[in-house]
Amino acid sequence: MCCVSDLLQCEALLPVVVAVAVGGAAMYFVLFHKTSLPAIPFELKPPSESLPGWKSGKLLDQPSIFVEGRPDLIQCFDPATGRSLGQVPATTVDQLNDKLKRARNAQKTWALTTFEQRRQVLRTLNEFVLGHQREICQVACRDSGKTLIDATLGEVLTTNAKLQWTIKNGEDALKDDSRDPGFMMMYKRAKVIYQPRGVVAALVSWNYPFHNTVGPVISALFSGNAIVVKASEHVAWSMTYWEQMVKRALNICGHDPELVQFVTGFADIGNALTSSPLVDHITFIGSPEVGKMVMKSASVNLTPVTLELGGKDCAIVFADADMSQCIPVLMRGVIQNASQNCIGIERILVQEGAYDKFVAEMERRIKTVRLGAVLDDGDAGVDCGAMVLSNCFGRLESLIADAVAKGACCLVGGHPYVHPRHPRGQYFEPTLLVDVTPEMDITRNETFGPIMVIMKFKDEQDALDRVHSSPYGLGSSVFSGDRARGRRVALKLRTGMANVNDFGVNYICQALPFGGVGISGFGRFAGPEGLRALCVEKAFTEDRFPFVKTPIPPIVDYPIQDTEKGYQFTQQIVAFAYSDSWWASIKAGLRLGKLSM
């Protein structure tokens, strides 16, 4: 320190010290600083129907997306109130083809952009979402009937998590991946280069209209693709707002908004999209039945597909679990978004010693859950929103009746709910079904409704046997005070995802792939695997040194003069390159030299 002080006090040396410091800082900036293109702020007015207290729309007698005599129109309505949100034209096949062509033209330029240019678009989107959370949540609530809390957690938080992970880690996932060329090709550089496929398609479900729509757009854009998103006809009203948001972000950053195209409609438009030769990859989120149809349609052009087909997710609760943490987590796993979650908890298996107290506490809690329309009920208090599909109510009642007939007990709920303030809304009573066993239909069929199913088990193997009686295998949870047991059981579950002492948090960890096994589908989105699925993984080699190239020895050059000698030569090449012992390789090398003479 004294030396430094002396140098600074010496006027003759001060300019030198300053020059060295400035030069060092400049060199560090040049060598290590990455130029970041900032987010560009913009504004977008949300639709007036999303405002709390809006009541201008007509109350529909029997809310339905179908317009009598008009197959070209989709009737939009708020499932929490039954109030009309207007009608949206269904996309025609000609319009779809035109959108695909426009997307492909725009993608040619977009594929040449840098990762930093793509990051700027995502930063712009991220900042807009952060600054307009309430507006986005209100639009999602109006179109799907969920609560503001459920919209924040399932629509906004998940989207920001995906944006931030992609901004920070997307380039590392997609940069050229150098590989070991092996002994024989040591003079080559070998790498995998991730190139965009072109135009990708996403057919997404209705349970989270914002996140399910924008999530695939984030991955498609960052991987250099254009995308056509088919939004579900059940949430067609909000589609325009999401589309405007994404296109505004692209446009304000100086890129062609035609990169992203949104369509909506019924089965005909979905089939036209999945069978189109203009589509290079398909992501489908839906049911196993429709997933099979998507595969069949995609097979016309051998278009690769990623299928996420729902789940019958289990939570295994051992007697030593921390119930003060476990019970609130599982309540959210069942009640959040009226359990319209692909990774919602649909089966809770509780060990015998804790079963009775667990059931009693869940019964107390479920009886207090309040249903309602959050944008209309104000401070009345709403815990659980409406169901997007009312035509599933008969199926839910049938599954509950089958379970009761086979020995289960329905302690709470079990039927559609006529809301006193919103009699035309689509509500199902929060339900508690206990003493459920594997032979009951409800254990093998996805309910997608606010039904807590509780089963009893004895030990680890009994729990695993009961879980595996279902053909689904998406997500899972294991709760135990014994960390080793929790991990052991989780790793034995035939599922694509598992959480110990938690529910669904793997999806907030956007570095992890998302997907299942069995009839829950195949392929993955999210994480590096999700980005790479939208790319052609091109194997690439080039000469490491310009003066070293692959020669064809005369002994095997066409026309081959002596085929037996040529065969012996190639045989020794294999022995030389791949023998386990150095001595065997040396002997093969000597034979090669002899054969070459």
Coordinates of C-alpha atoms in Angstrom, one line a residue:
M1 CA 0.0 0.0 0.0
C2 CA 2.9 2.4 0.8
C3 CA 4.4 1.8 -2.7
V4 CA 1.1 2.6 -4.3
S5 CA 0.8 5.7 -2.2
D6 CA 4.3 6.8 -3.2
L7 CA 3.6 6.3 -6.9
L8 CA 0.5 8.3 -6.8
Q9 CA 2.3 11.2 -5.0
C10 CA 5.0 11.2 -7.7
E11 CA 3.6 13.7 -10.3
A12 CA 6.0 12.4 -13.0
L13 CA 4.6 8.9 -12.7
L14 CA 0.9 9.8 -12.3
P15 CA 0.2 10.1 -16.1
V16 CA 1.8 6.6 -16.6
V17 CA -0.4 5.1 -13.8
V18 CA -3.5 6.6 -15.3
A19 CA -2.6 5.5 -18.8
V20 CA -2.0 1.9 -17.6
A21 CA -5.3 1.9 -15.7
V22 CA -7.3 3.3 -18.6
G23 CA -5.6 1.0 -21.1
G24 CA -6.2 -2.1 -18.9
A25 CA -9.9 -1.2 -18.5
A26 CA -10.3 -0.6 -22.3
M27 CA -8.6 -4.0 -23.0
Y28 CA -10.9 -5.7 -20.6
F29 CA -13.9 -4.1 -22.2
V30 CA -12.8 -5.1 -25.7
L31 CA -12.0 -8.7 -24.7
F32 CA -14.7 -9.6 -22.2
H33 CA -17.6 -7.2 -22.5
K34 CA -20.5 -8.5 -24.5
T35 CA -22.6 -5.8 -26.1
S36 CA -26.2 -6.1 -25.1
L37 CA -29.1 -4.7 -27.1
P38 CA -31.6 -3.3 -24.6
A39 CA -35.3 -4.0 -24.3
I40 CA -37.4 -1.4 -26.1
P41 CA -40.5 -0.3 -24.3
F42 CA -43.9 -0.2 -26.0
E43 CA -47.5 0.0 -25.0
L44 CA -50.5 -2.1 -26.0
K45 CA -54.0 -1.4 -24.9
P46 CA -55.8 -4.4 -23.6
P47 CA -59.4 -5.2 -24.7
S48 CA -62.0 -3.4 -22.7
E49 CA -63.8 -6.7 -21.9
S50 CA -60.9 -7.6 -19.7
L51 CA -61.6 -4.7 -17.2
P52 CA -63.0 -5.7 -13.9
G53 CA -66.7 -5.1 -13.7
W54 CA -67.3 -5.2 -17.5
K55 CA -70.8 -6.3 -18.2
S56 CA -71.6 -5.1 -21.7
G57 CA -71.7 -8.5 -23.2
K58 CA -74.9 -10.5 -23.5
L59 CA -75.5 -13.3 -21.0
L60 CA -75.8 -16.5 -23.1
D61 CA -78.6 -18.9 -22.2
Q62 CA -76.5 -21.9 -23.0
P63 CA -72.8 -20.9 -23.5
S64 CA -71.2 -22.7 -26.4
I65 CA -68.4 -22.0 -28.8
F66 CA -70.5 -23.1 -31.7
V67 CA -72.7 -20.6 -33.7
E68 CA -75.8 -22.2 -35.1
G69 CA -75.6 -22.3 -38.9
R70 CA -72.2 -20.5 -38.9
P71 CA -69.3 -23.0 -38.9
D72 CA -67.0 -20.2 -39.9
L73 CA -67.5 -18.4 -36.5
I74 CA -66.4 -19.1 -32.9
Q75 CA -68.6 -17.8 -30.1
C76 CA -66.4 -16.5 -27.3
F77 CA -67.6 -16.1 -23.7
D78 CA -66.4 -15.8 -20.2
P79 CA -66.8 -19.3 -18.6
A80 CA -67.1 -17.7 -15.1
T81 CA -70.2 -15.7 -16.0
G82 CA -71.5 -17.0 -19.4
R83 CA -71.2 -13.5 -20.8
S84 CA -70.5 -13.2 -24.5
L85 CA -67.1 -11.8 -25.6
G86 CA -68.1 -11.6 -29.2
Q87 CA -67.5 -13.9 -32.2
V88 CA -64.1 -14.6 -33.8
P89 CA -63.8 -15.9 -37.5
A90 CA -62.4 -19.4 -37.7
T91 CA -59.2 -19.4 -39.9
T92 CA -59.8 -21.0 -43.3
V93 CA -57.4 -23.4 -45.0
D94 CA -56.5 -20.8 -47.6
Q95 CA -55.7 -18.3 -44.9
L96 CA -53.6 -20.9 -43.1
N97 CA -51.6 -21.6 -46.2
D98 CA -51.0 -17.9 -46.8
K99 CA -49.8 -17.4 -43.3
L100 CA -47.4 -20.4 -43.6
K101 CA -45.9 -18.9 -46.8
R102 CA -45.5 -15.5 -45.2
A103 CA -43.9 -17.0 -42.1
R104 CA -41.5 -19.0 -44.3
N105 CA -40.5 -15.9 -46.3
A106 CA -39.8 -14.0 -43.1
Q107 CA -37.8 -16.8 -41.6
K108 CA -35.2 -16.7 -44.3
T109 CA -34.0 -13.3 -43.0
W110 CA -34.6 -14.2 -39.3
A111 CA -32.3 -17.3 -39.6
L112 CA -29.4 -14.9 -40.3
T113 CA -29.9 -12.9 -37.1
T114 CA -27.4 -13.1 -34.2
F115 CA -28.3 -14.5 -30.8
E116 CA -28.0 -11.0 -29.4
Q117 CA -30.6 -9.7 -31.8
R118 CA -33.0 -12.5 -30.8
R119 CA -32.3 -11.8 -27.1
Q120 CA -33.3 -8.2 -27.6
V121 CA -36.8 -9.3 -28.8
L122 CA -37.1 -11.6 -25.8
R123 CA -35.9 -8.8 -23.4
T124 CA -38.5 -6.5 -25.0
L125 CA -41.2 -9.1 -24.4
N126 CA -40.0 -9.8 -20.9
E127 CA -40.1 -6.1 -19.9
F128 CA -43.6 -5.7 -21.3
V129 CA -44.9 -8.7 -19.4
L130 CA -43.3 -7.5 -16.2
G131 CA -44.8 -4.1 -16.6
H132 CA -48.2 -5.3 -17.6
Q133 CA -48.9 -8.2 -15.3
R134 CA -52.3 -7.2 -14.2
E135 CA -53.6 -6.5 -17.8
I136 CA -52.2 -9.8 -19.0
C137 CA -53.8 -11.7 -16.1
Q138 CA -57.1 -10.0 -16.5
V139 CA -57.3 -10.9 -20.2
A140 CA -56.4 -14.6 -19.3
C141 CA -59.0 -14.5 -16.5
R142 CA -61.7 -13.2 -18.7
D143 CA -61.1 -15.8 -21.4
S144 CA -60.5 -18.9 -19.2
G145 CA -62.4 -18.1 -15.9
K146 CA -59.3 -18.5 -13.6
T147 CA -58.4 -16.3 -10.6
L148 CA -55.8 -13.5 -10.7
I149 CA -53.5 -15.5 -8.4
D150 CA -53.7 -18.6 -10.7
A151 CA -53.1 -16.4 -13.7
T152 CA -50.0 -14.8 -12.1
L153 CA -48.5 -18.1 -11.2
G154 CA -49.5 -20.1 -14.3
E155 CA -49.5 -17.5 -17.0
V156 CA -47.0 -14.7 -16.1
L157 CA -44.5 -16.3 -13.7
T158 CA -43.9 -19.3 -16.0
T159 CA -43.6 -17.1 -19.1
N160 CA -41.1 -14.8 -17.4
A161 CA -39.1 -17.8 -16.2
K162 CA -39.0 -19.2 -19.8
L163 CA -38.0 -15.8 -21.2
Q164 CA -35.2 -15.2 -18.6
W165 CA -33.8 -18.7 -18.9
T166 CA -33.7 -18.5 -22.7
I167 CA -32.1 -15.0 -22.6
K168 CA -29.4 -16.2 -20.2
N169 CA -28.8 -19.8 -21.4
G170 CA -30.3 -20.2 -24.9
E171 CA -27.1 -19.4 -26.7
D172 CA -25.1 -22.0 -24.7
A173 CA -27.7 -24.6 -25.6
L174 CA -27.5 -23.8 -29.4
K175 CA -23.9 -22.9 -30.0
D176 CA -21.8 -25.2 -32.0
D177 CA -21.0 -28.3 -29.9
S178 CA -17.5 -29.7 -30.5
R179 CA -17.1 -33.5 -30.3
D180 CA -14.2 -35.9 -30.1
P181 CA -13.5 -37.0 -33.7
G182 CA -11.8 -40.2 -32.5
F183 CA -8.3 -41.6 -33.2
M184 CA -8.7 -42.2 -36.9
M185 CA -10.1 -38.7 -37.5
M186 CA -7.8 -36.8 -35.2
Y187 CA -6.9 -34.4 -38.1
K188 CA -10.6 -33.3 -38.3
R189 CA -12.7 -31.0 -36.4
A190 CA -16.1 -32.6 -35.5
K191 CA -19.0 -30.7 -34.2
V192 CA -22.8 -30.5 -34.0
I193 CA -24.3 -27.4 -35.5
Y194 CA -27.9 -26.5 -34.5
Q195 CA -29.7 -25.0 -37.4
P196 CA -33.3 -23.8 -37.4
R197 CA -35.8 -26.1 -39.0
G198 CA -37.7 -23.4 -40.8
V199 CA -41.4 -23.0 -39.9
V200 CA -42.6 -24.8 -36.8
A201 CA -46.2 -25.3 -35.6
A202 CA -47.6 -25.4 -32.1
L203 CA -51.2 -26.6 -31.4
V204 CA -51.7 -25.6 -27.8
S205 CA -54.4 -26.3 -25.1
W206 CA -56.8 -23.8 -23.5
N207 CA -55.9 -24.1 -19.8
Y208 CA -53.3 -21.3 -19.9
P209 CA -54.1 -19.2 -22.9
F210 CA -51.2 -16.7 -22.5
H211 CA -48.4 -19.0 -21.5
N212 CA -49.3 -21.9 -23.7
T213 CA -49.4 -19.6 -26.7
V214 CA -46.4 -17.4 -26.0
G215 CA -44.1 -20.2 -24.6
P216 CA -43.6 -22.0 -28.0
V217 CA -43.1 -18.6 -29.6
I218 CA -40.1 -17.9 -27.3
S219 CA -38.4 -21.1 -28.2
A220 CA -39.2 -20.9 -31.9
L221 CA -37.8 -17.3 -32.2
F222 CA -34.7 -17.9 -30.3
S223 CA -33.8 -21.0 -32.3
G224 CA -34.2 -19.0 -35.5
N225 CA -37.5 -20.4 -36.7
A226 CA -40.8 -18.9 -37.7
I227 CA -43.9 -20.2 -36.0
V228 CA -47.6 -20.8 -36.6
V229 CA -49.6 -21.2 -33.4
K230 CA -53.0 -22.7 -33.4
A231 CA -54.8 -21.4 -30.3
S232 CA -57.6 -23.4 -29.0
E233 CA -61.1 -22.4 -30.2
H234 CA -62.1 -22.3 -26.5
V235 CA -59.8 -19.3 -25.8
A236 CA -59.9 -17.7 -29.3
W237 CA -60.9 -14.3 -27.9
S238 CA -57.6 -13.5 -26.2
M239 CA -55.5 -14.7 -29.2
T240 CA -55.6 -11.3 -30.8
Y241 CA -54.0 -9.6 -27.8
W242 CA -51.2 -12.1 -27.5
E243 CA -50.5 -11.9 -31.2
Q244 CA -50.4 -8.1 -31.2
M245 CA -48.0 -8.3 -28.2
V246 CA -45.5 -10.6 -29.9
K247 CA -45.7 -8.8 -33.3
R248 CA -45.2 -5.4 -31.7
A249 CA -42.1 -6.7 -29.9
L250 CA -40.7 -8.0 -33.2
N251 CA -41.6 -4.8 -35.1
I252 CA -40.2 -2.4 -32.6
C253 CA -36.9 -4.3 -32.6
G254 CA -36.7 -4.0 -36.4
H255 CA -37.8 -7.5 -37.4
D256 CA -40.5 -8.8 -39.6
P257 CA -43.7 -9.5 -37.6
E258 CA -44.8 -12.0 -40.2
L259 CA -42.4 -14.4 -38.4
V260 CA -45.2 -15.3 -36.0
Q261 CA -48.7 -16.3 -37.2
F262 CA -51.7 -17.1 -35.1
V263 CA -54.7 -19.2 -36.3
T264 CA -57.7 -20.6 -34.6
G265 CA -60.5 -22.9 -35.6
F266 CA -61.9 -26.4 -35.3
A267 CA -60.6 -29.8 -36.2
D268 CA -60.3 -29.1 -39.9
I269 CA -57.8 -26.3 -39.4
G270 CA -55.8 -28.4 -37.0
N271 CA -55.6 -31.2 -39.5
A272 CA -54.6 -28.9 -42.3
L273 CA -51.8 -27.5 -40.2
T274 CA -50.4 -30.8 -39.0
S275 CA -50.5 -32.3 -42.5
S276 CA -49.0 -29.3 -44.3
P277 CA -45.8 -29.8 -46.2
L278 CA -44.9 -26.3 -45.2
V279 CA -44.5 -27.2 -41.5
D280 CA -41.1 -28.6 -40.4
H281 CA -41.9 -29.5 -36.8
I282 CA -45.1 -29.9 -34.7
T283 CA -45.6 -29.4 -30.9
F284 CA -49.0 -30.6 -29.7
I285 CA -50.4 -30.2 -26.2
G286 CA -53.7 -32.1 -25.7
S287 CA -55.2 -35.5 -25.1
P288 CA -53.8 -38.9 -26.1
E289 CA -56.7 -39.5 -28.4
V290 CA -56.1 -36.3 -30.4
G291 CA -52.3 -36.8 -30.1
K292 CA -52.7 -40.0 -32.1
M293 CA -54.5 -38.2 -34.8
V294 CA -51.8 -35.5 -34.9
M295 CA -49.2 -38.2 -35.4
K296 CA -51.2 -39.8 -38.2
S297 CA -51.6 -36.5 -39.9
A298 CA -48.0 -35.5 -39.5
S299 CA -46.9 -38.9 -40.9
V300 CA -48.1 -37.8 -44.4
N301 CA -44.9 -35.7 -44.6
L302 CA -43.0 -37.5 -41.9
T303 CA -43.0 -34.2 -39.9
P304 CA -41.3 -34.7 -36.5
V305 CA -43.6 -34.1 -33.5
T306 CA -43.4 -33.4 -29.8
L307 CA -46.4 -34.6 -27.9
E308 CA -47.5 -33.6 -24.4
L309 CA -50.6 -35.5 -23.8
G310 CA -51.6 -34.9 -20.2
G311 CA -51.1 -36.9 -17.0
K312 CA -52.5 -38.6 -14.0
D313 CA -49.9 -37.2 -11.7
C314 CA -49.4 -38.8 -8.4
A315 CA -48.2 -37.5 -5.0
I316 CA -46.9 -40.2 -2.7
V317 CA -47.1 -39.1 1.0
F318 CA -45.2 -41.1 3.5
A319 CA -46.1 -41.0 7.2
D320 CA -42.9 -39.1 8.1
A321 CA -43.6 -36.3 5.7
D322 CA -43.8 -32.7 7.0
M323 CA -47.6 -32.3 6.8
S324 CA -47.5 -28.6 7.5
Q325 CA -45.6 -28.2 4.2
C326 CA -47.1 -31.1 2.3
I327 CA -50.8 -30.3 2.8
P328 CA -50.8 -26.7 1.5
V329 CA -48.7 -27.7 -1.5
L330 CA -51.1 -30.5 -2.4
M331 CA -54.1 -28.2 -2.0
R332 CA -52.6 -25.9 -4.6
G333 CA -51.7 -28.9 -6.7
V334 CA -55.4 -29.9 -6.9
I335 CA -57.3 -26.6 -6.6
Q336 CA -55.1 -24.2 -8.7
N337 CA -56.7 -23.3 -12.0
A338 CA -59.6 -25.7 -11.0
S339 CA -57.0 -28.5 -11.5
Q340 CA -57.0 -27.8 -15.3
N341 CA -53.3 -28.5 -15.3
C342 CA -51.5 -31.1 -17.2
I343 CA -49.2 -31.6 -14.2
G344 CA -52.1 -31.2 -11.6
I345 CA -52.1 -33.6 -8.8
E346 CA -54.8 -36.2 -9.7
R347 CA -53.9 -39.0 -7.3
I348 CA -52.7 -38.6 -3.7
L349 CA -51.4 -41.8 -2.1
V350 CA -51.0 -41.6 1.7
Q351 CA -49.3 -44.1 3.9
E352 CA -51.6 -45.9 6.4
G353 CA -50.2 -44.4 9.5
A354 CA -51.0 -40.8 8.4
Y355 CA -54.1 -41.5 6.3
D356 CA -57.0 -40.6 8.6
K357 CA -55.5 -37.3 9.9
F358 CA -54.6 -36.4 6.3
V359 CA -58.1 -37.0 5.1
A360 CA -59.7 -35.1 7.9
E361 CA -57.5 -32.0 7.3
M362 CA -58.2 -32.1 3.5
E363 CA -61.9 -32.4 4.2
R364 CA -61.8 -29.3 6.4
R365 CA -59.9 -27.3 3.8
I366 CA -61.8 -28.3 0.7
K367 CA -65.2 -27.4 2.3
T368 CA -63.9 -23.8 2.7
V369 CA -62.9 -23.3 -1.0
R370 CA -64.9 -20.5 -2.6
L371 CA -65.9 -20.5 -6.2
G372 CA -66.5 -17.3 -8.3
A373 CA -65.6 -14.9 -11.0
V374 CA -62.7 -12.8 -9.8
L375 CA -63.2 -9.9 -12.3
D376 CA -66.8 -9.6 -11.3
D377 CA -67.0 -10.5 -7.6
G378 CA -64.6 -7.8 -6.4
D379 CA -63.7 -8.3 -2.8
A380 CA -66.1 -11.2 -2.3
G381 CA -63.2 -13.6 -2.1
V382 CA -62.5 -16.3 -4.8
D383 CA -60.3 -19.3 -4.3
C384 CA -61.1 -21.2 -7.4
G385 CA -62.4 -20.1 -10.8
A386 CA -64.6 -21.7 -13.4
M387 CA -64.0 -24.6 -15.8
V388 CA -63.3 -23.8 -19.4
L389 CA -65.3 -26.8 -20.7
S390 CA -68.8 -27.5 -19.4
N391 CA -69.3 -30.5 -21.6
C392 CA -66.9 -32.5 -19.3
F393 CA -69.2 -32.3 -16.2
G394 CA -71.1 -35.5 -17.1
R395 CA -67.9 -37.4 -17.5
L396 CA -66.6 -36.2 -14.1
E397 CA -69.9 -37.2 -12.4
S398 CA -69.7 -40.6 -14.1
L399 CA -66.1 -41.2 -12.9
I400 CA -67.1 -40.2 -9.3
A401 CA -70.2 -42.4 -9.4
D402 CA -68.1 -45.4 -10.7
A403 CA -65.7 -44.9 -7.8
V404 CA -68.4 -44.7 -5.2
A405 CA -70.1 -47.8 -6.6
K406 CA -66.8 -49.7 -6.2
G407 CA -66.3 -48.6 -2.5
A408 CA -64.9 -45.1 -2.5
C409 CA -66.5 -42.3 -0.4
C410 CA -67.2 -38.8 -1.7
L411 CA -66.9 -36.6 1.4
V412 CA -67.2 -33.2 -0.3
G413 CA -68.7 -32.0 -3.6
G414 CA -69.0 -34.3 -6.6
H415 CA -71.4 -32.3 -8.8
P416 CA -71.6 -29.2 -11.0
Y417 CA -72.2 -26.0 -9.0
V418 CA -74.8 -23.4 -9.9
H419 CA -73.3 -20.1 -8.7
P420 CA -75.8 -17.8 -7.0
R421 CA -74.3 -14.7 -8.7
H422 CA -73.3 -16.4 -11.9
P423 CA -75.9 -19.1 -12.7
R424 CA -74.6 -19.4 -16.3
G425 CA -71.0 -19.8 -15.3
Q426 CA -69.3 -23.2 -15.6
Y427 CA -68.3 -24.4 -12.1
F428 CA -67.7 -27.8 -10.6
E429 CA -67.7 -28.3 -6.8
P430 CA -64.3 -28.9 -5.2
T431 CA -64.5 -32.6 -4.5
L432 CA -62.9 -34.9 -2.0
L433 CA -63.0 -38.6 -3.0
V434 CA -61.3 -41.0 -0.5
D435 CA -60.7 -44.8 -0.2
V436 CA -60.0 -45.0 -3.9
T437 CA -58.5 -48.1 -5.3
P438 CA -56.7 -48.9 -8.6
E439 CA -59.7 -50.7 -10.2
M440 CA -61.7 -47.6 -10.2
D441 CA -61.9 -45.7 -13.5
I442 CA -61.0 -42.4 -12.0
T443 CA -57.4 -43.7 -11.3
R444 CA -56.8 -44.3 -15.0
N445 CA -58.5 -41.3 -16.6
E446 CA -57.4 -37.7 -16.5
T447 CA -60.1 -35.6 -14.8
F448 CA -58.8 -32.1 -15.4
G449 CA -61.1 -30.9 -12.7
P450 CA -61.0 -29.9 -9.0
I451 CA -61.3 -33.4 -7.6
M452 CA -58.9 -34.6 -4.9
V453 CA -58.5 -38.4 -5.1
I454 CA -56.9 -40.0 -2.0
M455 CA -55.7 -43.6 -2.0
K456 CA -54.1 -45.6 0.9
F457 CA -50.9 -47.6 0.7
K458 CA -48.8 -49.8 3.0
D459 CA -45.1 -49.5 1.9
E460 CA -42.9 -48.3 -1.0
Q461 CA -43.6 -51.2 -3.3
D462 CA -47.4 -51.0 -2.7
A463 CA -47.3 -47.3 -3.5
L464 CA -45.3 -47.9 -6.7
D465 CA -47.7 -50.7 -7.8
R466 CA -50.7 -48.5 -7.3
V467 CA -49.1 -45.5 -9.2
H468 CA -48.1 -47.7 -12.1
S469 CA -51.7 -49.1 -12.6
S470 CA -52.2 -45.9 -14.7
P471 CA -50.9 -45.7 -18.3
Y472 CA -50.0 -42.0 -17.8
G473 CA -46.5 -40.9 -16.9
L474 CA -46.0 -37.2 -16.9
G475 CA -45.1 -35.7 -13.5
S476 CA -45.0 -37.0 -10.0
S477 CA -44.2 -36.0 -6.4
V478 CA -42.9 -37.8 -3.3
F479 CA -43.2 -36.4 0.2
S480 CA -41.0 -37.9 2.9
G481 CA -38.9 -36.7 5.8
D482 CA -36.3 -39.3 4.7
R483 CA -34.4 -37.7 1.8
A484 CA -32.9 -41.0 0.7
R485 CA -36.3 -42.7 0.5
G486 CA -37.8 -39.7 -1.3
R487 CA -35.1 -39.8 -3.9
R488 CA -35.2 -43.6 -4.2
V489 CA -39.0 -43.8 -4.7
A490 CA -39.0 -40.8 -7.1
L491 CA -36.4 -42.4 -9.3
K492 CA -38.4 -45.7 -9.5
L493 CA -41.5 -43.9 -10.8
R494 CA -42.2 -44.3 -14.5
T495 CA -42.7 -40.7 -15.2
G496 CA -40.9 -38.0 -17.2
M497 CA -40.6 -35.7 -14.2
A498 CA -40.4 -36.1 -10.4
N499 CA -40.2 -33.7 -7.5
V500 CA -39.3 -34.6 -3.9
N501 CA -41.2 -32.7 -1.3
D502 CA -42.8 -30.4 -3.8
F503 CA -45.2 -30.2 -6.7
G504 CA -44.7 -28.9 -10.3
V505 CA -41.6 -26.9 -9.5
N506 CA -39.6 -28.6 -12.2
Y507 CA -41.4 -26.4 -14.7
I508 CA -40.3 -23.2 -12.9
C509 CA -36.7 -24.6 -13.4
Q510 CA -36.8 -23.9 -17.1
A511 CA -33.4 -25.5 -17.5
L512 CA -35.2 -28.8 -17.2
P513 CA -37.0 -30.6 -20.1
F514 CA -40.7 -31.0 -19.8
G515 CA -42.5 -34.2 -21.0
G516 CA -43.7 -37.6 -20.1
V517 CA -43.7 -41.3 -20.9
G518 CA -46.4 -43.8 -21.7
I519 CA -49.6 -42.2 -23.1
S520 CA -48.4 -38.9 -21.7
G521 CA -46.5 -38.5 -24.9
F522 CA -42.8 -38.2 -26.0
G523 CA -40.3 -35.5 -26.9
R524 CA -39.5 -32.6 -24.7
F525 CA -40.0 -28.8 -24.6
A526 CA -38.2 -26.4 -22.2
G527 CA -34.5 -26.6 -21.3
P528 CA -31.8 -27.2 -23.9
E529 CA -33.6 -30.3 -25.1
G530 CA -36.7 -28.1 -26.0
L531 CA -34.6 -25.6 -28.0
R532 CA -32.7 -28.3 -29.8
A533 CA -35.9 -30.1 -30.8
L534 CA -36.7 -27.2 -33.0
C535 CA -33.3 -27.4 -34.7
V536 CA -31.7 -29.7 -37.3
E537 CA -28.8 -31.3 -35.4
K538 CA -26.3 -31.2 -38.2
A539 CA -23.2 -33.4 -37.9
F540 CA -20.3 -31.4 -39.3
T541 CA -16.6 -32.1 -40.0
E542 CA -13.8 -30.0 -41.5
D543 CA -10.0 -30.3 -41.8
R544 CA -8.2 -29.3 -38.6
F545 CA -5.1 -28.3 -40.7
P546 CA -5.3 -27.1 -44.3
F547 CA -2.3 -29.2 -45.3
V548 CA -3.7 -32.5 -43.9
K549 CA -6.5 -34.1 -45.9
T550 CA -8.0 -37.5 -46.1
P551 CA -6.0 -39.6 -48.6
I552 CA -7.1 -42.7 -50.5
P553 CA -4.2 -45.2 -50.4
P554 CA -3.4 -46.6 -53.9
I555 CA -4.1 -50.2 -52.6
V556 CA -7.8 -49.3 -52.2
D557 CA -8.2 -46.7 -54.9
Y558 CA -10.5 -47.6 -57.8
P559 CA -10.1 -49.7 -59.8
I560 CA -8.7 -51.9 -57.1
Q561 CA -5.8 -54.0 -58.4
D562 CA -5.7 -56.8 -55.8
T563 CA -9.0 -57.2 -53.8
E564 CA -7.6 -59.7 -51.3
K565 CA -4.6 -57.5 -50.5
G566 CA -7.0 -54.5 -50.3
Y567 CA -9.2 -56.4 -47.9
Q568 CA -6.2 -57.2 -45.7
F569 CA -5.2 -53.6 -45.7
T570 CA -8.6 -52.4 -44.5
Q571 CA -8.7 -55.1 -41.9
Q572 CA -5.4 -53.9 -40.5
I573 CA -6.7 -50.3 -40.5
V574 CA -9.5 -51.4 -38.2
A575 CA -7.0 -53.3 -35.9
F576 CA -4.6 -50.3 -35.9
A577 CA -7.2 -47.7 -34.9
Y578 CA -9.4 -49.7 -32.5
S579 CA -7.4 -52.3 -30.7
D580 CA -7.4 -52.1 -26.9
S581 CA -3.7 -52.8 -26.6
W582 CA -0.9 -50.6 -27.9
W583 CA 1.1 -53.7 -28.9
A584 CA -1.7 -54.9 -31.1
S585 CA -2.0 -51.4 -32.7
I586 CA 1.8 -51.4 -33.4
K587 CA 1.7 -54.8 -35.0
A588 CA -1.2 -53.7 -37.2
G589 CA 0.7 -50.6 -38.2
L590 CA 3.7 -52.6 -39.2
R591 CA 1.4 -54.9 -41.4
L592 CA -0.1 -51.8 -43.0
G593 CA 3.4 -50.6 -43.9
K594 CA 4.2 -53.9 -45.4
L595 CA 1.0 -54.1 -47.4
S596 CA 1.5 -50.6 -48.8
M597 CA 4.8 -51.6 -50.4

